[in-house]
Amino acid sequence: EEVKKGLELTNQAGESLVNINNATINVIDLVTQVATASEEQSSTSELISRSIEGISQVSHESAAGVEQISRTADDLTRLTENLQNMMNTFKIYADEKVESRTIHLTAKAELETV
């Protein structure tokens, strides 16, 4: 009977070792899955970081472009004002010429009637 009991204990110990082995394999699989997921998360985080850096660079470039456009608009405004002033001068000069020609023709006509 002691042999029978010893045999049963040995069988139970063997079954326990098989269960421990299976549980260990399951734990190793879970650890491997967690490690793989961590690597994927790390890669994704790096990709997100590079994307954010790219967005930041584009934002800085856009801001510089807006500043350049603003300076160009200011230059165009100044050029427009200068052109308007030049046109006003030309109009005054042209009006004076017309006035001068009108006065000349009027004076000539008056002389001819005398």
Backbone as JSON, one array per atom type, in Angstrom:
{
  "sequence": "EEVKKGLELTNQAGESLVNINNATINVIDLVTQVATASEEQSSTSELISRSIEGISQVSHESAAGVEQISRTADDLTRLTENLQNMMNTFKIYADEKVESRTIHLTAKAELETV",
  "N": [[0.82, -1.18, 0.0], [1.95, 1.26, 0.63], [3.65, 1.56, -1.48], [1.8, 1.88, -3.48], [0.69, 4.3, -2.67], [2.94, 5.91, -2.88], [3.33, 5.73, -5.61], [1.03, 7.03, -6.53], [1.5, 9.59, -5.49], [3.77, 10.21, -6.93], [2.72, 10.23, -9.52], [0.94, 12.38, -9.24], [2.78, 14.39, -8.71], [4.12, 14.4, -11.14], [2.03, 15.2, -12.85], [1.62, 17.72, -11.78], [4.05, 18.92, -12.43], [3.84, 18.91, -15.22], [1.65, 20.63, -15.49], [2.81, 22.96, -14.38], [4.83, 23.36, -16.26], [3.28, 23.83, -18.59], [1.95, 26.17, -17.77], [4.15, 27.83, -17.5], [4.98, 27.98, -20.16], [2.76, 29.33, -21.2], [3.03, 31.77, -19.81], [5.48, 32.65, -20.83], [4.74, 33.01, -23.51], [2.89, 35.1, -23.17], [4.58, 37.11, -22.13], [6.26, 37.43, -24.33], [4.4, 38.42, -26.18], [3.75, 40.85, -24.92], [6.26, 42.11, -25.02], [6.59, 42.32, -27.8], [4.43, 43.98, -28.42], [5.22, 46.24, -26.99], [7.52, 46.98, -28.41], [6.35, 47.6, -30.88], [4.76, 49.73, -30.07], [6.72, 51.52, -29.28], [8.0, 51.99, -31.74], [5.88, 53.16, -33.11], [5.52, 55.43, -31.53], [7.92, 56.78, -32.04], [7.54, 57.31, -34.76], [5.31, 58.99, -34.63], [6.48, 61.1, -33.23], [8.4, 61.99, -35.12], [6.62, 62.8, -37.09], [5.3, 64.91, -35.82], [7.45, 66.65, -35.52], [7.88, 67.21, -38.21], [5.48, 68.52, -38.82], [5.78, 70.73, -37.19], [7.99, 71.94, -38.41], [6.89, 72.57, -40.93], [4.97, 74.38, -40.07], [6.58, 76.47, -39.11], [7.8, 77.21, -41.5], [5.55, 78.02, -42.91], [4.78, 80.22, -41.38], [6.97, 81.88, -41.85], [6.57, 82.26, -44.58], [4.15, 83.66, -44.54], [4.99, 86.0, -43.3], [6.73, 86.96, -45.29], [4.89, 87.36, -47.36], [3.39, 89.39, -46.2], [5.31, 91.45, -46.05], [5.72, 91.78, -48.79], [3.18, 92.63, -49.57], [3.11, 95.08, -48.22], [5.16, 96.38, -49.62], [3.98, 96.46, -52.18], [1.83, 98.12, -51.61], [3.18, 100.51, -51.02], [4.37, 100.96, -53.53], [2.07, 101.27, -55.08], [0.98, 103.58, -53.94], [3.03, 105.39, -54.61], [2.87, 105.28, -57.41], [0.28, 106.26, -57.73], [0.65, 108.87, -56.78], [2.43, 109.78, -58.74], [0.77, 109.61, -60.96], [-1.16, 111.48, -60.25], [0.37, 113.8, -60.34], [0.95, 113.82, -63.05], [-1.63, 114.15, -64.08], [-2.27, 116.71, -63.11], [-0.36, 118.2, -64.43], [-1.12, 117.67, -67.05], [-3.67, 118.8, -67.02], [-2.96, 121.47, -66.59], [-1.65, 121.95, -68.98], [-3.75, 121.68, -70.8], [-5.33, 123.77, -69.89], [-3.57, 125.87, -70.35], [-3.33, 125.7, -73.15], [-5.97, 126.24, -73.86], [-6.24, 128.83, -72.92], [-4.34, 130.05, -74.56], [-5.47, 129.62, -77.13], [-7.84, 131.05, -76.81], [-6.87, 133.6, -76.39], [-5.61, 134.02, -78.83], [-7.81, 133.95, -80.56], [-9.15, 136.2, -79.71], [-7.34, 138.16, -80.46], [-7.45, 137.93, -83.19], [-9.96, 138.87, -83.74], [-9.72, 141.5, -83.36]],
  "CA": [[0.0, 0.0, 0.0], [2.86, 2.41, 0.61], [4.13, 1.68, -2.86], [0.68, 2.43, -4.22], [0.61, 5.7, -2.27], [4.11, 6.54, -3.47], [3.06, 5.81, -7.05], [0.02, 8.09, -6.71], [2.17, 10.87, -5.25], [4.67, 10.43, -8.07], [1.86, 10.62, -10.64], [0.46, 13.74, -8.96], [3.92, 15.29, -8.88], [4.34, 14.48, -12.59], [0.96, 16.04, -13.4], [1.88, 19.09, -11.32], [5.17, 19.43, -13.24], [3.3, 19.18, -16.56], [0.86, 21.87, -15.35], [3.76, 24.06, -14.2], [5.48, 23.55, -17.56], [2.29, 24.47, -19.46], [1.75, 27.53, -17.28], [5.38, 28.57, -17.84], [4.91, 28.24, -21.61], [1.76, 30.4, -21.37], [3.62, 33.03, -19.31], [6.5, 33.05, -21.82], [4.0, 33.53, -24.66], [2.35, 36.42, -22.8], [5.72, 38.04, -22.03], [6.67, 37.7, -25.72], [3.39, 39.3, -26.77], [3.91, 42.17, -24.31], [7.5, 42.67, -25.56], [6.31, 42.69, -29.19], [3.54, 45.15, -28.38], [6.03, 47.38, -26.52], [8.36, 47.39, -29.54], [5.47, 48.26, -31.85], [4.36, 51.02, -29.49], [7.9, 52.38, -29.34], [8.16, 52.39, -33.15], [4.79, 54.09, -33.43], [5.82, 56.68, -30.83], [8.97, 57.44, -32.81], [6.92, 57.79, -35.99], [4.49, 60.15, -34.24], [7.41, 62.17, -32.89], [8.94, 62.53, -36.38], [5.53, 63.5, -37.77], [5.1, 66.17, -35.11], [8.58, 67.51, -35.89], [7.6, 67.65, -39.58], [4.4, 69.5, -38.75], [6.37, 71.93, -36.61], [8.82, 72.56, -39.45], [5.98, 73.15, -41.92], [4.35, 75.55, -39.43], [7.58, 77.55, -39.12], [7.95, 77.64, -42.89], [4.33, 78.76, -43.25], [4.86, 81.52, -40.7], [7.94, 82.68, -42.61], [5.91, 82.62, -45.83], [3.16, 84.7, -44.24], [5.75, 87.24, -43.07], [7.19, 87.41, -46.6], [3.71, 87.88, -48.07], [3.05, 90.66, -45.56], [6.3, 92.43, -46.51], [5.45, 92.02, -50.2], [1.97, 93.44, -49.63], [3.51, 96.43, -47.84], [5.9, 96.94, -50.77], [3.0, 96.76, -53.22], [1.07, 99.29, -51.16], [4.05, 101.68, -51.23], [4.49, 101.18, -54.97], [0.78, 101.78, -55.55], [0.9, 104.98, -53.51], [3.97, 106.16, -55.44], [2.3, 105.36, -58.75], [-0.86, 107.17, -57.64], [1.2, 110.23, -56.7], [2.96, 110.11, -60.06], [-0.38, 109.81, -61.84], [-1.76, 112.76, -59.86], [1.25, 114.82, -60.89], [0.73, 113.82, -64.49], [-2.95, 114.74, -64.34], [-2.18, 118.15, -62.87], [0.43, 118.74, -65.53], [-1.95, 117.59, -68.25], [-4.72, 119.81, -66.86], [-2.32, 122.77, -66.79], [-1.4, 122.08, -70.41], [-5.04, 121.93, -71.44], [-5.69, 125.13, -69.52], [-2.65, 126.75, -71.05], [-3.71, 125.67, -74.57], [-7.25, 126.92, -73.96], [-5.96, 130.27, -72.75], [-3.63, 130.47, -75.77], [-6.43, 129.69, -78.23], [-8.79, 132.14, -76.52], [-6.15, 134.85, -76.62], [-5.41, 134.11, -80.27], [-9.1, 134.28, -81.15], [-9.43, 137.59, -79.37], [-6.45, 138.98, -81.27], [-7.91, 137.89, -84.57], [-11.17, 139.67, -83.87], [-9.4, 142.91, -83.22]],
  "C": [[0.87, 1.25, 0.0], [3.41, 2.64, -0.79], [3.04, 2.33, -3.71], [0.55, 3.92, -3.93], [1.77, 6.47, -2.88], [3.93, 6.74, -4.96], [2.05, 6.93, -7.33], [0.66, 9.47, -6.52], [3.11, 11.22, -6.41], [3.87, 10.88, -9.28], [1.35, 12.06, -10.45], [1.59, 14.76, -9.15], [4.22, 15.47, -10.37], [3.3, 15.38, -13.24], [1.18, 17.51, -13.01], [3.02, 19.71, -12.14], [4.71, 19.75, -14.66], [2.49, 20.48, -16.53], [1.77, 23.1, -15.19], [4.43, 24.4, -15.52], [4.54, 24.27, -18.53], [2.05, 25.93, -19.06], [2.96, 28.4, -17.62], [5.38, 28.93, -19.33], [3.91, 29.37, -21.88], [2.31, 31.75, -20.92], [4.66, 33.54, -20.3], [5.82, 33.63, -23.06], [3.45, 34.94, -24.37], [3.46, 37.47, -22.71], [6.2, 38.42, -23.43], [5.69, 38.64, -26.4], [3.52, 40.73, -26.23], [5.16, 42.85, -24.87], [7.28, 43.14, -27.0], [5.44, 43.94, -29.25], [4.31, 46.39, -27.94], [6.93, 47.89, -27.64], [7.54, 48.13, -30.59], [5.06, 49.64, -31.35], [5.53, 51.99, -29.55], [8.13, 52.88, -30.77], [7.1, 53.41, -33.54], [5.03, 55.44, -32.76], [6.9, 57.46, -31.56], [8.41, 58.04, -34.09], [6.07, 59.04, -35.71], [5.39, 61.34, -33.93], [7.99, 62.81, -34.15], [7.85, 63.31, -37.13], [5.26, 64.86, -37.12], [6.22, 67.14, -35.44], [8.37, 68.05, -37.3], [6.53, 68.72, -39.61], [4.93, 70.82, -38.2], [7.2, 72.68, -37.64], [7.95, 73.25, -40.5], [5.31, 74.4, -41.34], [5.31, 76.74, -39.42], [7.76, 78.1, -40.53], [6.72, 78.45, -43.33], [4.35, 80.15, -42.62], [5.84, 82.43, -41.43], [7.34, 83.13, -43.93], [4.9, 83.73, -45.63], [3.87, 86.03, -44.0], [6.24, 87.82, -44.4], [6.04, 88.01, -47.4], [3.32, 89.25, -47.5], [4.01, 91.76, -46.02], [6.05, 92.79, -47.98], [4.21, 92.89, -50.37], [2.27, 94.88, -49.25], [4.26, 97.12, -48.98], [4.94, 97.32, -51.89], [2.17, 97.99, -52.87], [1.89, 100.55, -51.4], [4.18, 102.0, -52.72], [3.2, 101.76, -55.55], [0.62, 103.25, -55.18], [1.82, 105.86, -54.36], [3.42, 106.34, -56.85], [1.12, 106.32, -58.77], [-0.39, 108.62, -57.59], [1.75, 110.68, -58.05], [1.82, 110.4, -61.03], [-1.07, 111.15, -61.52], [-0.94, 113.91, -60.41], [1.03, 114.94, -62.39], [-0.6, 114.46, -64.83], [-2.92, 116.24, -64.15], [-1.45, 118.81, -64.02], [-0.4, 118.75, -66.8], [-3.06, 118.64, -68.18], [-4.16, 121.2, -67.1], [-2.07, 123.01, -68.28], [-2.68, 122.39, -71.15], [-5.48, 123.36, -71.15], [-4.85, 126.13, -70.29], [-3.02, 126.84, -72.54], [-5.03, 126.41, -74.77], [-7.05, 128.43, -73.85], [-5.3, 130.81, -74.02], [-4.6, 130.62, -76.94], [-7.43, 130.83, -78.03], [-8.12, 133.47, -76.82], [-5.95, 135.07, -78.12], [-6.7, 134.53, -80.96], [-9.45, 135.74, -80.87], [-8.58, 138.53, -80.21], [-6.93, 139.04, -82.72], [-9.16, 138.72, -84.76], [-10.86, 141.16, -83.79], [-8.9, 143.49, -84.5]]
}
